[in-house]
JSON list of C-alpha atoms in Angstrom, two decimals:
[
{"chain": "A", "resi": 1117, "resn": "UNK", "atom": "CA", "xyz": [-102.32, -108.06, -36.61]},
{"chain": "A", "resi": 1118, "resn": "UNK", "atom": "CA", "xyz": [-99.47, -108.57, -38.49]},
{"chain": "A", "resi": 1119, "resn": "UNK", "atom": "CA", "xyz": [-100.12, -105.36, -41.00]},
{"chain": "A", "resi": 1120, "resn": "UNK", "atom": "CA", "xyz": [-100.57, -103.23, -37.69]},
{"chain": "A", "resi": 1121, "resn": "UNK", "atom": "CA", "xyz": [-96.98, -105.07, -36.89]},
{"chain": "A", "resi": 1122, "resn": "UNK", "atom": "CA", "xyz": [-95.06, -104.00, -39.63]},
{"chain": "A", "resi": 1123, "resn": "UNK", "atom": "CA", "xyz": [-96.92, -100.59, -40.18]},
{"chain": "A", "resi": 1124, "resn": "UNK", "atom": "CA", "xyz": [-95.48, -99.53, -36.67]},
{"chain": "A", "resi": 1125, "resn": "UNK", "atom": "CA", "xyz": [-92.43, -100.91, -37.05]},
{"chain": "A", "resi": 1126, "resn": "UNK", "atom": "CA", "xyz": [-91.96, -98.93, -40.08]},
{"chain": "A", "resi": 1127, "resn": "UNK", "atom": "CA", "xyz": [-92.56, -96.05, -38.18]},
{"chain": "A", "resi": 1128, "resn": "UNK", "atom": "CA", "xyz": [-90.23, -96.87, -35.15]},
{"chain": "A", "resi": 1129, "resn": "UNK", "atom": "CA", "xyz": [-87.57, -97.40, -38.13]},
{"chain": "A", "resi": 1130, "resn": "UNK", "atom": "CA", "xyz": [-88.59, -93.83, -39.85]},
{"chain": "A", "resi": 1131, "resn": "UNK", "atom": "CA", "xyz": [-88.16, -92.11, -36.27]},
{"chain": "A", "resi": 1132, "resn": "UNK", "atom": "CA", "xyz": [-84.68, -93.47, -35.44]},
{"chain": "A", "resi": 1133, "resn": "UNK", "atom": "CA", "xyz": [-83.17, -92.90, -38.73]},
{"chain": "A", "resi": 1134, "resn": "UNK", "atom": "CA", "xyz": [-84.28, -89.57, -38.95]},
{"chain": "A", "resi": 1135, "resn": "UNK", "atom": "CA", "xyz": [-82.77, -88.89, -34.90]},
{"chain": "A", "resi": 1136, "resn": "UNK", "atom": "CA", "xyz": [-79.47, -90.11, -36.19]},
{"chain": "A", "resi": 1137, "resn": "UNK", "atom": "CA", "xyz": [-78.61, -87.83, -39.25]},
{"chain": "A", "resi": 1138, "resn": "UNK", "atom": "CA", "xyz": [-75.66, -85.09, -39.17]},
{"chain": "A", "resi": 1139, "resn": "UNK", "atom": "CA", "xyz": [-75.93, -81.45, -40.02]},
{"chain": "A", "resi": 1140, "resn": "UNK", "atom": "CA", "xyz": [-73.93, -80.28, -42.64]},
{"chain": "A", "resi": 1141, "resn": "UNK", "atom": "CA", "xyz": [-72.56, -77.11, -40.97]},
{"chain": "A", "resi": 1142, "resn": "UNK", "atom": "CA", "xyz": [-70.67, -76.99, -38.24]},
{"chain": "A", "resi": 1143, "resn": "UNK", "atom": "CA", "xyz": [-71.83, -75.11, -35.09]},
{"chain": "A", "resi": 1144, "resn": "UNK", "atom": "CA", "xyz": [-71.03, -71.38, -34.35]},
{"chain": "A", "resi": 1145, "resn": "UNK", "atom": "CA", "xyz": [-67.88, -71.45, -32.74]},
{"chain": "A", "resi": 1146, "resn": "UNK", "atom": "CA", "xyz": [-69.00, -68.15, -30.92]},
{"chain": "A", "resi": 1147, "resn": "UNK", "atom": "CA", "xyz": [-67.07, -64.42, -31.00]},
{"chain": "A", "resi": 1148, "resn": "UNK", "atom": "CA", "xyz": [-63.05, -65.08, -31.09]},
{"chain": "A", "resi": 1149, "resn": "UNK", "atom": "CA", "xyz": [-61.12, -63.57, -28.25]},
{"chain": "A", "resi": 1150, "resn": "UNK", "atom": "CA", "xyz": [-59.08, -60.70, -29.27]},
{"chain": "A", "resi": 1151, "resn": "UNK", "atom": "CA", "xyz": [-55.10, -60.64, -27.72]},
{"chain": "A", "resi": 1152, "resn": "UNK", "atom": "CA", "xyz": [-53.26, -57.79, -27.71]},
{"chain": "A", "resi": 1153, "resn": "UNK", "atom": "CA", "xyz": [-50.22, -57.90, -28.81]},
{"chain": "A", "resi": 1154, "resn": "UNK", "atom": "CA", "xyz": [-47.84, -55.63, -26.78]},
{"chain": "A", "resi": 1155, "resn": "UNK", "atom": "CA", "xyz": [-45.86, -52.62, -29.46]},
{"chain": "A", "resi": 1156, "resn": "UNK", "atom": "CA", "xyz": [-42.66, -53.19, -30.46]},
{"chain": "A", "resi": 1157, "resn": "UNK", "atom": "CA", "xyz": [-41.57, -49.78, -30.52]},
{"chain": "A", "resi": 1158, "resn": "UNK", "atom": "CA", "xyz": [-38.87, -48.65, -28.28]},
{"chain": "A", "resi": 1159, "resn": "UNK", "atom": "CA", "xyz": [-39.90, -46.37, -25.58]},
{"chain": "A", "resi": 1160, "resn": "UNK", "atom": "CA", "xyz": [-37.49, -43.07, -24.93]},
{"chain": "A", "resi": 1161, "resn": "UNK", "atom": "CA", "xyz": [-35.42, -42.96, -21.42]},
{"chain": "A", "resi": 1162, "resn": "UNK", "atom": "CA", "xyz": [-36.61, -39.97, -19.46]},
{"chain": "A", "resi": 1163, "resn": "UNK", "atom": "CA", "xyz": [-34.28, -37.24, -19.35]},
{"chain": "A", "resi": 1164, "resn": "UNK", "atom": "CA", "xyz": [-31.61, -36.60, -16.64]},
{"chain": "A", "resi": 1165, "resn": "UNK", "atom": "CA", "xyz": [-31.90, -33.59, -14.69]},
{"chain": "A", "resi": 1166, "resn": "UNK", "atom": "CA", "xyz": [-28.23, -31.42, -14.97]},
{"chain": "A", "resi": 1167, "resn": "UNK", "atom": "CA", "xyz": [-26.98, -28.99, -12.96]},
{"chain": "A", "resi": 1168, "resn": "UNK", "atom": "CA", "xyz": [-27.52, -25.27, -14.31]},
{"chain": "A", "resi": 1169, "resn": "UNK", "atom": "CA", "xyz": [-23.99, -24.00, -12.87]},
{"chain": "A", "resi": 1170, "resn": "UNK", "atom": "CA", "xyz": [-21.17, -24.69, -15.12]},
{"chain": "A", "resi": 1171, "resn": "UNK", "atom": "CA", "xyz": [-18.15, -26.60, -13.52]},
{"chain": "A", "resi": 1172, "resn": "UNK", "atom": "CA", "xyz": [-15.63, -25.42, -11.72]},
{"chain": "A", "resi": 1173, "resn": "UNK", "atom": "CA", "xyz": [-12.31, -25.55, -13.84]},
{"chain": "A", "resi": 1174, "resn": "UNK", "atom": "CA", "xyz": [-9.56, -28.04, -12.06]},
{"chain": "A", "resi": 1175, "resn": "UNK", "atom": "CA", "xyz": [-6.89, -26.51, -10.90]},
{"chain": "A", "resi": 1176, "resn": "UNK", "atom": "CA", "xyz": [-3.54, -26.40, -12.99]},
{"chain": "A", "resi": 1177, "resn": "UNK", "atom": "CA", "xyz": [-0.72, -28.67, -12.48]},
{"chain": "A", "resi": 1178, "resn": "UNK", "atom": "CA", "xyz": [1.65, -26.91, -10.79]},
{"chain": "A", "resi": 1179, "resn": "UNK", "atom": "CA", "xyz": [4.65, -29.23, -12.74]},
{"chain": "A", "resi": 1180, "resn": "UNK", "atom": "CA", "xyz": [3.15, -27.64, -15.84]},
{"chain": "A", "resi": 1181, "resn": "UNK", "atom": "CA", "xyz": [2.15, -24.46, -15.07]},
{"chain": "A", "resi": 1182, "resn": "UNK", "atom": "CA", "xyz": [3.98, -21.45, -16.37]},
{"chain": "A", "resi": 1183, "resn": "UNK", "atom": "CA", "xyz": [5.96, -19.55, -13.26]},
{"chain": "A", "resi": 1184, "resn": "UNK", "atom": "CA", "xyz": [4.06, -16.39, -12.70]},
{"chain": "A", "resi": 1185, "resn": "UNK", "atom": "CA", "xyz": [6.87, -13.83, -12.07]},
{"chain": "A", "resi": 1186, "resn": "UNK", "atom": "CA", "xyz": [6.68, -11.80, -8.70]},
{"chain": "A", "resi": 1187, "resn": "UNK", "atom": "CA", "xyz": [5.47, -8.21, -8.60]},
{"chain": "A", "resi": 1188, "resn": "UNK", "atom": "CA", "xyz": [7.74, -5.94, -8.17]},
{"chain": "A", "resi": 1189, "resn": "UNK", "atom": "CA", "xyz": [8.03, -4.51, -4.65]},
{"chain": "A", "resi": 1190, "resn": "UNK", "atom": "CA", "xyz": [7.28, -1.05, -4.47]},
{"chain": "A", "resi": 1191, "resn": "UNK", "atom": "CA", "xyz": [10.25, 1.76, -3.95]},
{"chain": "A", "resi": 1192, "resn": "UNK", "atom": "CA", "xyz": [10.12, 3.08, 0.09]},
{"chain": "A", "resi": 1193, "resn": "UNK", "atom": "CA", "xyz": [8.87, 5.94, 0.48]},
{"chain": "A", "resi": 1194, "resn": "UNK", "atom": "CA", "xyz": [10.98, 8.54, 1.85]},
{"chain": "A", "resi": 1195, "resn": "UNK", "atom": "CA", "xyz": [11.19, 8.97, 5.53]},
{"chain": "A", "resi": 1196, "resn": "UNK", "atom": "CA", "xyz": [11.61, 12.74, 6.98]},
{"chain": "A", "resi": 1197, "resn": "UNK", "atom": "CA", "xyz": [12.13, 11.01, 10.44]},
{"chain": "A", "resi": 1198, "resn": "UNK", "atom": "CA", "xyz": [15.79, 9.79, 9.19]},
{"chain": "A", "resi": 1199, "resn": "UNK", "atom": "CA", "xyz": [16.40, 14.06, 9.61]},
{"chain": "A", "resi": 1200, "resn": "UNK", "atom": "CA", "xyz": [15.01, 14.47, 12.91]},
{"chain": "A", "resi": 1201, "resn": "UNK", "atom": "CA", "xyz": [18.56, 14.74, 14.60]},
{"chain": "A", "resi": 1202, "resn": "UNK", "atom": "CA", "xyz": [21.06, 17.57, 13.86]},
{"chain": "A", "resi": 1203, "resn": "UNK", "atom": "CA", "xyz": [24.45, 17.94, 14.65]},
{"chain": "A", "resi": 1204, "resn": "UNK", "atom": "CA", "xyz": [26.95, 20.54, 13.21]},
{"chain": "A", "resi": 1205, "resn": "UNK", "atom": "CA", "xyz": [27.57, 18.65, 10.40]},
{"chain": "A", "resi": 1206, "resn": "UNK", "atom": "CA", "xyz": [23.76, 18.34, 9.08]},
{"chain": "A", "resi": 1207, "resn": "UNK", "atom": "CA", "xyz": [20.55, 17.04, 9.34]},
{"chain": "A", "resi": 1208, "resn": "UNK", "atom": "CA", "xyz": [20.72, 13.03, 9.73]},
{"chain": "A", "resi": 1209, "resn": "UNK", "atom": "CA", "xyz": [22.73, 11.26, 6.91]},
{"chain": "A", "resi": 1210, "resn": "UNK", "atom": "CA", "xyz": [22.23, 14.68, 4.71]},
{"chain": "A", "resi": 1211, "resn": "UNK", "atom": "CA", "xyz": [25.82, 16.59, 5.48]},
{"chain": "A", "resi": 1212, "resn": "UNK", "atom": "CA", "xyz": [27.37, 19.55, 4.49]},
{"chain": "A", "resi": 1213, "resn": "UNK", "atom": "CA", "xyz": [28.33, 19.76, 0.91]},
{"chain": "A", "resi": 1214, "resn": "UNK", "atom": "CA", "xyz": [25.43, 17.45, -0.30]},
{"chain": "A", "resi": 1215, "resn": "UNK", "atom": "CA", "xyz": [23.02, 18.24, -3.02]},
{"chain": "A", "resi": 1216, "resn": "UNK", "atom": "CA", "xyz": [20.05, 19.63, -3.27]},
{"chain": "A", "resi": 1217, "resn": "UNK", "atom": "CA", "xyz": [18.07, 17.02, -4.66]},
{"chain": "A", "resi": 1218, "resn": "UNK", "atom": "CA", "xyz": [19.33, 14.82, -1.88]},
{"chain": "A", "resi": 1219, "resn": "UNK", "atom": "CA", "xyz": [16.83, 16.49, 0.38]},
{"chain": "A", "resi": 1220, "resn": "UNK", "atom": "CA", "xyz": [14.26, 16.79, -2.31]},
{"chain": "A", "resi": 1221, "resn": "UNK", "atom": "CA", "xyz": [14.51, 13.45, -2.53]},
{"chain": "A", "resi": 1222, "resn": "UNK", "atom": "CA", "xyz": [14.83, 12.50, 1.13]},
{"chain": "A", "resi": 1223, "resn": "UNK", "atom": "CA", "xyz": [11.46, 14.59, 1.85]},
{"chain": "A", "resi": 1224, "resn": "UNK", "atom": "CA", "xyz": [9.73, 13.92, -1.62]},
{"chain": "A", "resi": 1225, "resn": "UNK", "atom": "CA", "xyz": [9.26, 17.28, -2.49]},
{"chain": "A", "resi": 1226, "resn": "UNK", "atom": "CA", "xyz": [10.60, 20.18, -4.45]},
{"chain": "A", "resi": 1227, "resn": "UNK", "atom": "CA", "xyz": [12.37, 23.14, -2.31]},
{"chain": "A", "resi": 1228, "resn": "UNK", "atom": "CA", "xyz": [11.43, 26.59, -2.81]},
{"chain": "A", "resi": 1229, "resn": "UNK", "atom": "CA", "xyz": [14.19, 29.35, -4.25]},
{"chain": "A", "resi": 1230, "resn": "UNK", "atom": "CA", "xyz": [13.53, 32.05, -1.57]},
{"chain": "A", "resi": 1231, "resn": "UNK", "atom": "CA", "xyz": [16.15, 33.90, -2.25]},
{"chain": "A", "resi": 1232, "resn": "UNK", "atom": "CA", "xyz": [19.88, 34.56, -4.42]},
{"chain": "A", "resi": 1233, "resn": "UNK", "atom": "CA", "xyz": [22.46, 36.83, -3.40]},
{"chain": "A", "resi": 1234, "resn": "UNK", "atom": "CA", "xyz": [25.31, 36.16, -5.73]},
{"chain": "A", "resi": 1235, "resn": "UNK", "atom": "CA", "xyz": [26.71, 32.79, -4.83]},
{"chain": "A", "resi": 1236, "resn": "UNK", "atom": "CA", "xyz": [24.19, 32.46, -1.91]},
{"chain": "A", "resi": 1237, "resn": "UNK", "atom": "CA", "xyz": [20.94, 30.66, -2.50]},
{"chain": "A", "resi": 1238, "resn": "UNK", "atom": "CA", "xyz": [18.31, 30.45, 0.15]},
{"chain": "A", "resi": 1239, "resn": "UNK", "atom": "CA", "xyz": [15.85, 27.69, -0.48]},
{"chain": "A", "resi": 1240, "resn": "UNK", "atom": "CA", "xyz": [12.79, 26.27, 2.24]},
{"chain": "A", "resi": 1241, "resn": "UNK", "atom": "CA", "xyz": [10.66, 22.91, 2.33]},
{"chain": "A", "resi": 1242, "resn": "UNK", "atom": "CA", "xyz": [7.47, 24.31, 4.01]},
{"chain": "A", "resi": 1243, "resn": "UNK", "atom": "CA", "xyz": [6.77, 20.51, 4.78]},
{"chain": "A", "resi": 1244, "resn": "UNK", "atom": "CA", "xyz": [9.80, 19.75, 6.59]},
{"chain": "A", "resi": 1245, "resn": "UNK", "atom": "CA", "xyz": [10.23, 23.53, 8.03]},
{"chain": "A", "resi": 1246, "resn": "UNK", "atom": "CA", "xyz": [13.60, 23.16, 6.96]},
{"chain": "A", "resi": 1247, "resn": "UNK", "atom": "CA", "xyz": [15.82, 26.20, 4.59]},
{"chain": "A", "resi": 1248, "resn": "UNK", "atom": "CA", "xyz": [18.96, 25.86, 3.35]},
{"chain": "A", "resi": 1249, "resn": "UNK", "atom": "CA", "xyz": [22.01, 27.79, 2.05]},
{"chain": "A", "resi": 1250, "resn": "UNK", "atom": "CA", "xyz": [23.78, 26.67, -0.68]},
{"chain": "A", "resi": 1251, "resn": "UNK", "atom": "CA", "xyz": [26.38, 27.59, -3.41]},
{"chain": "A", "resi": 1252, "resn": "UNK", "atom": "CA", "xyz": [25.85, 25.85, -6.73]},
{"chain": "A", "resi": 1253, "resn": "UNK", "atom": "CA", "xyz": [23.34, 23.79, -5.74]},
{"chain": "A", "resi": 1254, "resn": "UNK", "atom": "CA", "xyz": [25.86, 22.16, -2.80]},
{"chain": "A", "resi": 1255, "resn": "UNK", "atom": "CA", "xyz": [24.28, 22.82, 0.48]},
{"chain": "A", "resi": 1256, "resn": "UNK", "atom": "CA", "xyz": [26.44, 24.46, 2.75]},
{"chain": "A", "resi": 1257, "resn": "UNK", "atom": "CA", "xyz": [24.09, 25.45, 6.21]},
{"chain": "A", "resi": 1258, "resn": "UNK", "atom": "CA", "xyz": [20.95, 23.74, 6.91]},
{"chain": "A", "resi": 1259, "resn": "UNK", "atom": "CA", "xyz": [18.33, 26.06, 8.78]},
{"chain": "A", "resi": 1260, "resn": "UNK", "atom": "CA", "xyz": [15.58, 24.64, 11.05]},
{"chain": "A", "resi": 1261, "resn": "UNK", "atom": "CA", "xyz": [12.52, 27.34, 11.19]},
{"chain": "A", "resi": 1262, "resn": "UNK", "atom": "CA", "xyz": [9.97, 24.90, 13.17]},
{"chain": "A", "resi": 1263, "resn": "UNK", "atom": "CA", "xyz": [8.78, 21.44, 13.98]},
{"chain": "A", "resi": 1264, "resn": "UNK", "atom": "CA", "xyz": [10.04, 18.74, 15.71]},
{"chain": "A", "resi": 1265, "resn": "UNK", "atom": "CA", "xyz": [14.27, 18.18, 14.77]},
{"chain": "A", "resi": 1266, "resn": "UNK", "atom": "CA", "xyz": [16.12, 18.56, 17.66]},
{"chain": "A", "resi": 1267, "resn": "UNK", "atom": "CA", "xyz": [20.14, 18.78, 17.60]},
{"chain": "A", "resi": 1268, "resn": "UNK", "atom": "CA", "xyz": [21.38, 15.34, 19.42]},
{"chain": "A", "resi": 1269, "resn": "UNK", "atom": "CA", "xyz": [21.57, 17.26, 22.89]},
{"chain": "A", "resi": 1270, "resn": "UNK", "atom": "CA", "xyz": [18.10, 17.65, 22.76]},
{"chain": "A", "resi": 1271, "resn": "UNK", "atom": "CA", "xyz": [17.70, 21.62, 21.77]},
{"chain": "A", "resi": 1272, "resn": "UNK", "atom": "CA", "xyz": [15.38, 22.22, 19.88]},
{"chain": "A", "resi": 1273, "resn": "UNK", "atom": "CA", "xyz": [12.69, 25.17, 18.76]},
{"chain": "A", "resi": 1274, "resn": "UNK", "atom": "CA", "xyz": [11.57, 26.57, 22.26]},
{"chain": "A", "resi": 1275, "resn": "UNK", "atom": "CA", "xyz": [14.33, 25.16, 24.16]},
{"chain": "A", "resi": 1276, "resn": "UNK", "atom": "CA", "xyz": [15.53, 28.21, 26.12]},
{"chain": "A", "resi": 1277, "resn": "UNK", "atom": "CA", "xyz": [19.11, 30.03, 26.62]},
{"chain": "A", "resi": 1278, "resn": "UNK", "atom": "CA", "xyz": [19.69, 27.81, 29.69]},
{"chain": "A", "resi": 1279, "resn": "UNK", "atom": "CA", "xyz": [18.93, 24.63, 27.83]},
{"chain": "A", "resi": 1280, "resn": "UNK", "atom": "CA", "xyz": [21.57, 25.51, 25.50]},
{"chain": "A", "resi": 1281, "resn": "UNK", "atom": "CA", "xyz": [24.44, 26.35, 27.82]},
{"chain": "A", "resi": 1282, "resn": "UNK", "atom": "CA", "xyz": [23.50, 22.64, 29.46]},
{"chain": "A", "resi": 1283, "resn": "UNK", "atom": "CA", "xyz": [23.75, 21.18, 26.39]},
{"chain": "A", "resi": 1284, "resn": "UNK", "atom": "CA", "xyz": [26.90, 22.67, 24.95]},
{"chain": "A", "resi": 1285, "resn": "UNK", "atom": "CA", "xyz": [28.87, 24.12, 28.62]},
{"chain": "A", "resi": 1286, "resn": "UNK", "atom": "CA", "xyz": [32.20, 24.30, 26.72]},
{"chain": "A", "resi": 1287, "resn": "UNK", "atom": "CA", "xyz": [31.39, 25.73, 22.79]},
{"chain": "A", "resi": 1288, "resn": "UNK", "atom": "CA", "xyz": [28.89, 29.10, 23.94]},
{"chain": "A", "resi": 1289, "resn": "UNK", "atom": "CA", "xyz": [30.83, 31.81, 22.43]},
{"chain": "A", "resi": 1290, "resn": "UNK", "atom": "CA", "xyz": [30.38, 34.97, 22.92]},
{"chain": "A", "resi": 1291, "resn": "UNK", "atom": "CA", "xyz": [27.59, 36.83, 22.37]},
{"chain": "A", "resi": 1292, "resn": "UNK", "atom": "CA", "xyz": [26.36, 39.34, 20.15]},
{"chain": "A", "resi": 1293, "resn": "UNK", "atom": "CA", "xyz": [25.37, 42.39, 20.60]},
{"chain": "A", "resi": 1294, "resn": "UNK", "atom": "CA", "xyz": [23.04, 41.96, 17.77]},
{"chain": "A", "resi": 1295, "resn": "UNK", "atom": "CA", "xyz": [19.00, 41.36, 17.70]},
{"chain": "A", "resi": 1296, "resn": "UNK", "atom": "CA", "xyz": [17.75, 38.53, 15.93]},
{"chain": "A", "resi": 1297, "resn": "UNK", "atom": "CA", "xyz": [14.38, 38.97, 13.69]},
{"chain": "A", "resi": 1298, "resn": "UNK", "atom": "CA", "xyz": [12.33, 37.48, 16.62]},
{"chain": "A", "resi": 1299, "resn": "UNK", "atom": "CA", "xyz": [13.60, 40.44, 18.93]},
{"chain": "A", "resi": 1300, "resn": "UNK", "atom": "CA", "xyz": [16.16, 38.18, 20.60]},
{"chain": "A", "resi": 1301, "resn": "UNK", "atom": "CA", "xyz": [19.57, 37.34, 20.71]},
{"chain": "A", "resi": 1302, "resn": "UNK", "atom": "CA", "xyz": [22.06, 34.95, 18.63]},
{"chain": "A", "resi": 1303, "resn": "UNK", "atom": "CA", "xyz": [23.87, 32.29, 20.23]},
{"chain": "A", "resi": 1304, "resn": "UNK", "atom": "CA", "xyz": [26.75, 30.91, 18.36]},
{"chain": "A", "resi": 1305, "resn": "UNK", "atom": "CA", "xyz": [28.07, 27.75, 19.07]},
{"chain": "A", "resi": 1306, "resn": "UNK", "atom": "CA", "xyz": [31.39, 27.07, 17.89]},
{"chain": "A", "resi": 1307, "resn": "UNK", "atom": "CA", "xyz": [32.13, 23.25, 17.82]},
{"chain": "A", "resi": 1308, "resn": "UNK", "atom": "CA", "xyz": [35.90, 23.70, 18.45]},
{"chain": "A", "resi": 1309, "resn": "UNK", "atom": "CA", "xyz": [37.02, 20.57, 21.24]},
{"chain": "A", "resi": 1310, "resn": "UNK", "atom": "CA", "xyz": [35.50, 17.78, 22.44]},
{"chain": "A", "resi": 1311, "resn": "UNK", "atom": "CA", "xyz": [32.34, 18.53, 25.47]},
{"chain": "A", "resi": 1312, "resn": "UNK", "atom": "CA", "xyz": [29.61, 16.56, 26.60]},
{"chain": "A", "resi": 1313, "resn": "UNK", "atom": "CA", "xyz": [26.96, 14.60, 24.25]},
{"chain": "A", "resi": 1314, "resn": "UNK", "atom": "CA", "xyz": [28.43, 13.34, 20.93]},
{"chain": "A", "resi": 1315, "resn": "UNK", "atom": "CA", "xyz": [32.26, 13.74, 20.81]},
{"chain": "A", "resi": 1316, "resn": "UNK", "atom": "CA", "xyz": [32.29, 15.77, 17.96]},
{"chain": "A", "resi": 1317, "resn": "UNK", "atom": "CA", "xyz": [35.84, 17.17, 18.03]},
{"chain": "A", "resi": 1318, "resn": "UNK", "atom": "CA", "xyz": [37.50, 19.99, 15.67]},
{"chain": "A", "resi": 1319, "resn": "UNK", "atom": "CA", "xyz": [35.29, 19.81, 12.64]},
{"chain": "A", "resi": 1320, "resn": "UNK", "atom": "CA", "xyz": [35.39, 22.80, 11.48]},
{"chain": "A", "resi": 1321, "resn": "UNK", "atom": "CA", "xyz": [31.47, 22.86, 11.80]},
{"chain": "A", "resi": 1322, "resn": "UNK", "atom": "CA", "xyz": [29.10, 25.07, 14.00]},
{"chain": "A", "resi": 1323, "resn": "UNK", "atom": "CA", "xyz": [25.79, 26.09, 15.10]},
{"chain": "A", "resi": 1324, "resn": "UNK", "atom": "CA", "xyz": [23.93, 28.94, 15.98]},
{"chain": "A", "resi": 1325, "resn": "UNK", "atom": "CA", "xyz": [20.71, 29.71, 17.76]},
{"chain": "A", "resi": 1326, "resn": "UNK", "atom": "CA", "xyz": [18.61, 32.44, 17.32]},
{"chain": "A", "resi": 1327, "resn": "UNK", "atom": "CA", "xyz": [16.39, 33.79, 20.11]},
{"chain": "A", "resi": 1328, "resn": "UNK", "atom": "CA", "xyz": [13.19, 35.15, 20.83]},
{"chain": "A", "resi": 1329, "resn": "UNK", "atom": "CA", "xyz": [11.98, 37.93, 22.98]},
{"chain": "A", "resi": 1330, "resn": "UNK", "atom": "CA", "xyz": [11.64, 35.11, 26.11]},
{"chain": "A", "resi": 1331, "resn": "UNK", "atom": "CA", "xyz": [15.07, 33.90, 25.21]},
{"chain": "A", "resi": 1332, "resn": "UNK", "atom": "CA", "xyz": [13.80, 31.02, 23.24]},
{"chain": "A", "resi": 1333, "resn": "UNK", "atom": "CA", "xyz": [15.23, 29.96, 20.15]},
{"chain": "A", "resi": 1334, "resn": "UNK", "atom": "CA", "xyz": [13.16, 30.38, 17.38]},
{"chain": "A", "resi": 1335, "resn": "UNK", "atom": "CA", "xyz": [15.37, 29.07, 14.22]},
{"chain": "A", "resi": 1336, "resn": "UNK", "atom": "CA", "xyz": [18.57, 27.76, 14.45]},
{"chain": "A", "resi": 1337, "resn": "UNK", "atom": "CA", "xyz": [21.46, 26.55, 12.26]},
{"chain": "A", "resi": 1338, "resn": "UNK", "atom": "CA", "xyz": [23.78, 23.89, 11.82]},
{"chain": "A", "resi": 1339, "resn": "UNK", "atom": "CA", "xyz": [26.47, 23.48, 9.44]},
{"chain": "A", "resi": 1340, "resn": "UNK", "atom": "CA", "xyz": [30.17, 25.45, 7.57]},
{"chain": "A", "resi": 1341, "resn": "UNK", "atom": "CA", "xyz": [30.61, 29.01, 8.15]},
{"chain": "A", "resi": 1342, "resn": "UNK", "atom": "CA", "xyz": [30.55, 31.49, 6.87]},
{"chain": "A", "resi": 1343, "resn": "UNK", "atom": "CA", "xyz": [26.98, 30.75, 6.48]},
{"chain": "A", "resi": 1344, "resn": "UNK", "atom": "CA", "xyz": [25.98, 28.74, 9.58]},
{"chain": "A", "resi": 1345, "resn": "UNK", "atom": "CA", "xyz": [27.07, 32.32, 11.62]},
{"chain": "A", "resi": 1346, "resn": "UNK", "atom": "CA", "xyz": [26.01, 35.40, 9.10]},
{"chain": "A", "resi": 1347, "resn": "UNK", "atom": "CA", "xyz": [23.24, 37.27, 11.02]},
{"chain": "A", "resi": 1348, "resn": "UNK", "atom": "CA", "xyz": [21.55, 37.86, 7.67]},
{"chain": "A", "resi": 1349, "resn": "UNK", "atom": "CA", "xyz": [22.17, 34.33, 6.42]},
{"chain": "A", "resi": 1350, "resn": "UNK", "atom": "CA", "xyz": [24.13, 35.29, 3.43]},
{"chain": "A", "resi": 1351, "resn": "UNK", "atom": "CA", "xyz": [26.01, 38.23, 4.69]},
{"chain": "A", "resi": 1352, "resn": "UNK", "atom": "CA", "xyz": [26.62, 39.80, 7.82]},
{"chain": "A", "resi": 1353, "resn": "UNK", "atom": "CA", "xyz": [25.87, 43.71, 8.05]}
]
């Protein structure tokens, strides 16, 4: 009994000491979790969207700005209306005795040498309807062969032989016998005394109107004799 005693107690002993002994290696820890690690590296801003058009300059300072000097205003033309109105002395501000070139000037164009007879040039200004008589380039009658100029007294190309006596009751002279190139007459007016419509008084300066068939003038003259009254402008016959 006792051998059978010990012999299983020797057993018991082997079990429990063999139950109680320690690996050597340690257990598998199992996969290690991976952590990412975020980058370092610097991302680039996105780019700013910029207006295509380029911009508008500011304007100057006008305490700094250089004055801009003024254009130069432009010369007036000249204005045929300022020789609309003739008296015995001329047409408008152009009198007897002024130059030429006054009235080239005043109508802005060149006259027209129609004609020389010694001392006596005939020029015309086909824009104006307007001839002249001068000596030495001094105009000395002014002839009016169409358009609108009137003398003051309202006569004027077409006006008939009636309108003129109205007009100038006190200066008709007398008649002549002679026939104008129009197949009328020529009425002189000699400008001698004061009468109705402008007070011209003793001037020394006349008119003369010369008729048509129908006793309507058709060209008259205004200005110094002996000129302003020769039937064939620059002499008489």
């Amino acid at each position: 009994m006792t051998s059978t005693f010990r012999l299983l107690l020797t057993v018991l002993l082997a079990a429990s000491a063999g139950a109680g002994c320690v690996d050597d290696d340690p257990p598998d820890p199992g996969p290690v979790p991976v952590t990412t690690v975020p980058s370092t590296q610097p991302v680039p801003p996105e780019p700013v969207p910029t207006d295509p058009s380029p911009p508008e300059p500011e304007p100057p300072d006008p305490s700094t700005a250089e004055p801009v000097p003024p254009e130069p205003e432009p010369e007036p033309e000249p204005d045929p209306s300022d020789m609309a109105l003739a008296t015995q002395f001329g047409l408008g501000e152009l009198t007897v005795g002024a130059p030429v070139s006054a009235l080239e000037a005043a109508a802005g164009a060149e006259m027209t040498v129609e004609r020389v007879e010694g001392d006596c040039v005939v020029r015309y200004l086909e824009s104006l309807q307007i001839a002249t008589v001068d000596n030495d380039g001094a105009i000395q009658t002014y002839l009016v062969t169409g358009g609108p100029i009137t003398t003051v007294e309202g006569v004027g190309i077409g006006s008939t032989y009636d309108d003129i006596v109205a007009a100038y009751p006190l200066w008709v002279a007398g008649l002549s016998g002679e026939t104008t190139s129009f197949g009328g007459r020529y009425v002189p007016i000699e400008i001698s005394s004061p009468g109705v419509g402008a007070d011209y008084g003793a001037t020394g300066r006349h008119m003369m109107f010369e008729m048509d068939a129908d006793d309507r003038v058709a060209r008259f003259r205004v200005g110094a004799p002996p000129y302003v009254f020769h039937t064939d402008i620059c002499s008489s016959p």
